[in-house]
């Protein structure tokens, strides 16, 4: 099963596609058991130990989901970046508008990064809705550029608040999104949420932002690596994010002037209106 042309076009136009109930009941139950053990043992917002949970590793390499990611990559291979795992209860805080495209500094969208968002119990209008800003993946901006708008509706906002269990949202990681907190959900099944990020190969990407990211990739490769996908857990796809942050954090002015001079043959705008490219 792959994406239809219409779904691919939708992804290109709005930055995401919603696949209601993609995972069946049995798979949802298996992964949920892994989530339960994970959230009871691991620190929050830290995906380094996912390899210790077989159901979570199995989800990273789920053939159906990876096949859909392949469709979006349009023939290019991809590499796993991180997985986050959460069980959200009533009263959960929101997360303001942001995107998750990994690039330092944000300069272009030459290569694709996809976030696979799993809502194992679906969404039902309690605890938190997912907001997505359609078309925002085309704009280059800091990850927190729209944070000043909190979780307010913006023109182009799509609200996901009614999804069946097993739903997967495939999102271009540069799509601006937010979690709007909602009342209710007490005494009901929790909001099971996982995100898994994959990078299109062809450029070096920033690593996962915690020391030990190489070990995580090695552990995953040892257990879930396969000759069919030699680059899936390839640490050589990444530079250490801490090195890149150190390079840019004290920059002043236009970074272009710190780059090597273009060679004489490089296209150079002359006369007329010089295009402002960034
Ligand atoms: O909880 C959600 O639905 C989305 C969370 C989110 O914004 C994120 O993981 O970047």
Short mmCIF file of C-alpha atoms and ligand atoms in Angstrom, two decimals:
data_model
loop_
_atom_site.label_atom_id
_atom_site.label_comp_id
_atom_site.label_asym_id
_atom_site.label_seq_id
_atom_site.Cartn_x
_atom_site.Cartn_y
_atom_site.Cartn_z
CA UNK A 1 0.00 0.00 0.00
CA UNK A 2 1.41 3.40 -0.94
CA UNK A 3 0.20 6.96 -0.98
CA UNK A 4 -2.13 7.97 -3.76
CA UNK A 5 -1.11 10.76 -6.14
CA UNK A 6 -3.72 12.91 -4.44
CA UNK A 7 -2.17 12.29 -1.01
CA UNK A 8 1.30 13.11 -2.32
CA UNK A 9 -0.01 16.31 -3.90
CA UNK A 10 -1.71 17.20 -0.64
CA UNK A 11 1.53 16.66 1.27
CA UNK A 12 3.37 18.92 -1.18
CA UNK A 13 0.71 21.63 -1.00
CA UNK A 14 -0.15 21.70 2.70
CA UNK A 15 2.84 19.97 4.30
CA UNK A 16 1.02 17.01 5.80
CA UNK A 17 -1.34 14.15 5.10
CA UNK A 18 -3.61 12.43 7.63
CA UNK A 19 -4.05 8.63 7.49
CA UNK A 20 -6.94 7.74 9.81
CA UNK A 21 -6.70 4.33 11.49
CA UNK A 22 -3.59 3.23 9.58
CA UNK A 23 -2.41 0.93 12.39
CA UNK A 24 -4.79 -1.90 13.23
CA UNK A 25 -6.09 -2.71 16.71
CA UNK A 26 -3.50 -5.40 17.39
CA UNK A 27 -0.58 -3.14 16.43
CA UNK A 28 -1.99 -0.29 18.48
CA UNK A 29 -2.22 -2.60 21.51
CA UNK A 30 1.38 -3.84 21.04
CA UNK A 31 2.89 -0.38 20.67
CA UNK A 32 0.77 0.99 23.53
CA UNK A 33 2.22 -1.67 25.84
CA UNK A 34 5.70 -0.45 24.85
CA UNK A 35 4.67 3.16 25.49
CA UNK A 36 3.38 2.23 28.96
CA UNK A 37 6.66 0.60 29.96
CA UNK A 38 8.67 3.41 28.41
CA UNK A 39 6.90 6.34 30.09
CA UNK A 40 7.06 4.63 33.45
CA UNK A 41 10.84 4.14 33.22
CA UNK A 42 12.38 6.85 31.03
CA UNK A 43 12.85 10.61 31.36
CA UNK A 44 10.50 12.73 29.26
CA UNK A 45 11.66 14.35 26.00
CA UNK A 46 14.58 11.97 25.72
CA UNK A 47 14.54 9.40 22.93
CA UNK A 48 17.93 7.85 23.55
CA UNK A 49 16.67 4.62 25.11
CA UNK A 50 13.94 3.70 22.65
CA UNK A 51 16.09 0.77 21.45
CA UNK A 52 15.49 -0.98 24.78
CA UNK A 53 11.78 -1.36 23.92
CA UNK A 54 11.18 -3.89 21.14
CA UNK A 55 7.69 -2.61 20.29
CA UNK A 56 9.08 0.89 19.74
CA UNK A 57 11.96 -0.27 17.55
CA UNK A 58 9.50 -2.39 15.56
CA UNK A 59 7.43 0.71 14.92
CA UNK A 60 10.43 2.62 13.52
CA UNK A 61 10.88 -0.05 10.85
CA UNK A 62 7.17 -0.75 10.27
CA UNK A 63 7.12 -1.73 6.59
CA UNK A 64 3.83 0.03 5.82
CA UNK A 65 4.80 3.32 7.41
CA UNK A 66 8.34 3.27 6.00
CA UNK A 67 6.88 2.54 2.57
CA UNK A 68 4.78 5.71 2.85
CA UNK A 69 7.83 7.72 3.93
CA UNK A 70 9.64 6.29 0.88
CA UNK A 71 6.80 7.57 -1.29
CA UNK A 72 7.33 11.06 0.08
CA UNK A 73 11.11 10.80 -0.40
CA UNK A 74 10.43 10.03 -4.08
CA UNK A 75 13.16 7.46 -4.56
CA UNK A 76 15.77 8.95 -2.21
CA UNK A 77 16.87 6.87 0.77
CA UNK A 78 16.28 8.17 4.29
CA UNK A 79 17.90 7.98 7.73
CA UNK A 80 16.22 7.80 11.12
CA UNK A 81 16.82 10.85 13.33
CA UNK A 82 14.86 10.34 16.57
CA UNK A 83 11.76 8.92 18.18
CA UNK A 84 9.81 10.51 21.02
CA UNK A 85 7.28 8.63 23.08
CA UNK A 86 4.62 10.12 25.34
CA UNK A 87 1.42 9.28 27.21
CA UNK A 88 -0.60 12.43 27.68
CA UNK A 89 -3.10 12.70 30.53
CA UNK A 90 -5.91 15.19 31.22
CA UNK A 91 -4.61 18.65 32.10
CA UNK A 92 -1.62 18.41 29.74
CA UNK A 93 0.07 21.70 28.87
CA UNK A 94 0.01 22.96 25.30
CA UNK A 95 2.94 23.65 22.98
CA UNK A 96 2.96 26.91 21.02
CA UNK A 97 3.42 27.20 17.26
CA UNK A 98 6.79 25.86 16.12
CA UNK A 99 8.33 23.61 13.50
CA UNK A 100 10.85 20.81 13.86
CA UNK A 101 12.93 21.02 10.66
CA UNK A 102 16.55 20.41 11.66
CA UNK A 103 18.91 22.92 10.08
CA UNK A 104 21.50 25.29 11.57
CA UNK A 105 20.92 28.05 10.73
CA UNK A 106 17.58 27.75 8.91
CA UNK A 107 18.40 28.65 5.30
CA UNK A 108 16.55 26.46 2.80
CA UNK A 109 14.34 23.40 2.38
CA UNK A 110 16.51 21.58 -0.18
CA UNK A 111 15.99 18.16 1.42
CA UNK A 112 13.01 16.55 3.03
CA UNK A 113 12.58 15.72 6.69
CA UNK A 114 9.41 13.86 7.61
CA UNK A 115 7.83 13.54 11.04
CA UNK A 116 5.62 10.50 11.43
CA UNK A 117 3.13 11.40 14.17
CA UNK A 118 1.30 8.47 15.75
CA UNK A 119 -1.92 8.98 17.70
CA UNK A 120 -2.44 5.46 18.98
CA UNK A 121 -5.74 6.31 20.70
CA UNK A 122 -6.68 8.90 18.09
CA UNK A 123 -7.79 12.38 19.12
CA UNK A 124 -11.18 13.27 20.55
CA UNK A 125 -11.20 16.98 21.37
CA UNK A 126 -9.99 16.54 24.96
CA UNK A 127 -6.47 16.87 26.44
CA UNK A 128 -4.89 18.43 23.33
CA UNK A 129 -5.71 19.10 19.68
CA UNK A 130 -3.06 19.09 16.97
CA UNK A 131 -2.96 22.35 15.00
CA UNK A 132 -1.13 22.53 11.67
CA UNK A 133 -0.48 25.61 9.59
CA UNK A 134 -1.14 24.53 6.02
CA UNK A 135 1.58 25.55 3.54
CA UNK A 136 4.00 26.79 6.19
CA UNK A 137 6.64 24.17 5.26
CA UNK A 138 7.51 26.32 2.24
CA UNK A 139 8.64 29.27 4.36
CA UNK A 140 12.12 29.32 5.86
CA UNK A 141 12.05 30.52 9.45
CA UNK A 142 13.38 29.90 12.93
CA UNK A 143 11.68 27.02 14.65
CA UNK A 144 10.09 29.39 17.16
CA UNK A 145 9.26 32.21 14.69
CA UNK A 146 5.50 31.96 15.37
CA UNK A 147 5.78 31.21 19.09
CA UNK A 148 4.42 34.67 19.90
CA UNK A 149 1.01 33.45 18.68
CA UNK A 150 0.85 30.70 21.32
CA UNK A 151 -1.82 28.23 20.21
CA UNK A 152 -4.20 30.80 18.72
CA UNK A 153 -5.82 30.14 15.34
CA UNK A 154 -3.83 31.66 12.45
CA UNK A 155 -5.02 31.98 8.85
CA UNK A 156 -4.60 28.49 7.34
CA UNK A 157 -4.89 26.63 10.67
CA UNK A 158 -6.09 23.04 10.38
CA UNK A 159 -7.37 21.57 13.66
CA UNK A 160 -7.19 17.81 14.19
CA UNK A 161 -9.47 16.91 17.10
CA UNK A 162 -11.39 13.88 15.88
CA UNK A 163 -9.22 11.00 14.72
CA UNK A 164 -9.76 7.25 15.16
CA UNK A 165 -7.21 5.04 16.97
CA UNK A 166 -4.13 4.08 14.96
CA UNK A 167 -4.07 7.36 13.04
CA UNK A 168 -0.79 8.49 11.50
CA UNK A 169 -0.05 12.04 10.37
CA UNK A 170 2.85 12.34 7.93
CA UNK A 171 4.18 15.87 8.22
CA UNK A 172 6.96 17.75 6.46
CA UNK A 173 9.02 18.63 9.54
CA UNK A 174 9.06 22.31 8.54
CA UNK A 175 5.27 22.50 8.89
CA UNK A 176 4.45 24.91 11.70
CA UNK A 177 2.27 23.15 14.27
CA UNK A 178 1.10 23.39 17.86
CA UNK A 179 -0.73 21.43 20.54
CA UNK A 180 -3.70 23.34 21.88
CA UNK A 181 -4.60 22.27 25.43
CA UNK A 182 -8.21 21.16 25.85
CA UNK A 183 -10.28 20.45 28.96
CA UNK A 184 -11.64 16.98 29.66
CA UNK A 185 -10.21 13.49 29.32
CA UNK A 186 -10.29 12.66 33.04
CA UNK A 187 -10.96 8.95 33.56
CA UNK A 188 -10.65 8.26 29.82
CA UNK A 189 -7.82 6.45 28.03
CA UNK A 190 -4.71 8.63 27.73
CA UNK A 191 -3.50 10.38 24.58
CA UNK A 192 -0.74 8.08 23.32
CA UNK A 193 1.63 10.04 21.11
CA UNK A 194 4.83 9.08 19.32
CA UNK A 195 6.82 10.94 16.75
CA UNK A 196 9.51 9.46 14.52
CA UNK A 197 11.66 11.64 12.27
CA UNK A 198 13.35 10.59 9.02
CA UNK A 199 15.82 12.63 6.95
CA UNK A 200 16.25 12.42 3.21
CA UNK A 201 19.84 11.43 2.40
CA UNK A 202 22.02 13.80 0.38
CA UNK A 203 23.06 16.43 2.91
CA UNK A 204 24.55 16.23 6.40
CA UNK A 205 21.89 16.84 9.06
CA UNK A 206 22.15 18.03 12.66
CA UNK A 207 22.25 15.09 15.06
CA UNK A 208 19.65 14.42 17.74
CA UNK A 209 20.26 16.99 20.43
CA UNK A 210 21.53 14.82 23.27
CA UNK A 211 24.94 13.38 23.94
CA UNK A 212 24.91 9.67 23.19
CA UNK A 213 22.99 9.99 19.92
CA UNK A 214 25.61 7.89 18.13
CA UNK A 215 25.15 5.05 20.65
CA UNK A 216 21.40 5.14 20.10
CA UNK A 217 21.85 4.80 16.35
CA UNK A 218 24.32 1.94 16.84
CA UNK A 219 21.97 0.08 19.18
CA UNK A 220 19.09 0.52 16.75
CA UNK A 221 21.26 -0.58 13.82
CA UNK A 222 22.33 -3.71 15.71
CA UNK A 223 18.72 -4.72 16.37
CA UNK A 224 16.70 -3.28 13.49
CA UNK A 225 19.26 -2.63 10.77
CA UNK A 226 18.66 -4.49 7.53
CA UNK A 227 20.64 -4.93 4.31
CA UNK A 228 17.58 -3.62 2.43
CA UNK A 229 18.06 -0.25 4.11
CA UNK A 230 21.77 0.16 4.78
CA UNK A 231 21.54 3.86 5.65
CA UNK A 232 18.55 3.78 7.98
CA UNK A 233 20.59 4.15 11.19
CA UNK A 234 23.72 5.64 9.65
CA UNK A 235 25.50 7.98 12.05
CA UNK A 236 27.53 9.36 9.12
CA UNK A 237 24.34 11.13 7.98
CA UNK A 238 24.78 13.61 10.86
CA UNK A 239 27.11 16.22 12.29
CA UNK A 240 27.08 16.82 16.00
CA UNK A 241 24.46 19.47 16.68
CA UNK A 242 26.52 20.90 19.56
CA UNK A 243 29.38 21.72 17.16
CA UNK A 244 27.04 23.59 14.83
CA UNK A 245 25.40 25.53 17.64
CA UNK A 246 28.85 26.56 18.88
CA UNK A 247 29.70 27.84 15.40
CA UNK A 248 26.63 30.01 14.92
CA UNK A 249 25.64 31.21 18.34
CA UNK A 250 27.84 34.31 18.40
CA UNK A 251 27.48 35.23 14.73
CA UNK A 252 26.73 38.83 13.93
CA UNK A 253 25.44 40.18 10.64
CA UNK A 254 25.24 38.31 7.34
CA UNK A 255 26.59 34.79 7.51
CA UNK A 256 27.00 34.64 3.71
CA UNK A 257 30.08 36.82 4.03
CA UNK A 258 31.77 34.13 6.15
CA UNK A 259 31.46 31.54 3.39
CA UNK A 260 34.21 30.89 0.81
CA UNK A 261 34.15 33.20 -2.19
CA UNK A 262 32.29 31.71 -5.17
CA UNK A 263 34.49 30.69 -8.08
CA UNK A 264 34.62 32.93 -11.12
CA UNK A 265 32.19 30.73 -13.09
CA UNK A 266 29.43 30.89 -10.46
CA UNK A 267 26.28 32.65 -11.58
CA UNK A 268 26.30 36.14 -10.14
CA UNK A 269 23.40 38.56 -10.40
CA UNK A 270 24.35 41.63 -12.39
CA UNK A 271 22.48 44.88 -12.90
CA UNK A 272 18.73 45.40 -12.58
CA UNK A 273 16.99 44.15 -9.47
CA UNK A 274 19.31 41.77 -7.60
CA UNK A 275 17.10 38.93 -6.32
CA UNK A 276 16.92 38.75 -2.57
CA UNK A 277 17.27 35.03 -2.05
CA UNK A 278 17.24 34.77 1.71
O1 LIG B 1 1.21 16.48 20.98
C1 LIG B 1 1.09 16.71 19.79
O2 LIG B 1 0.08 16.41 19.15
C2 LIG B 1 2.16 17.46 19.03
C3 LIG B 1 3.38 17.68 19.84
C4 LIG B 1 4.37 18.56 19.14
O3 LIG B 1 4.09 19.67 18.78
C5 LIG B 1 5.70 18.07 18.88
O4 LIG B 1 6.02 16.93 19.28
O5 LIG B 1 6.51 18.79 18.23
#
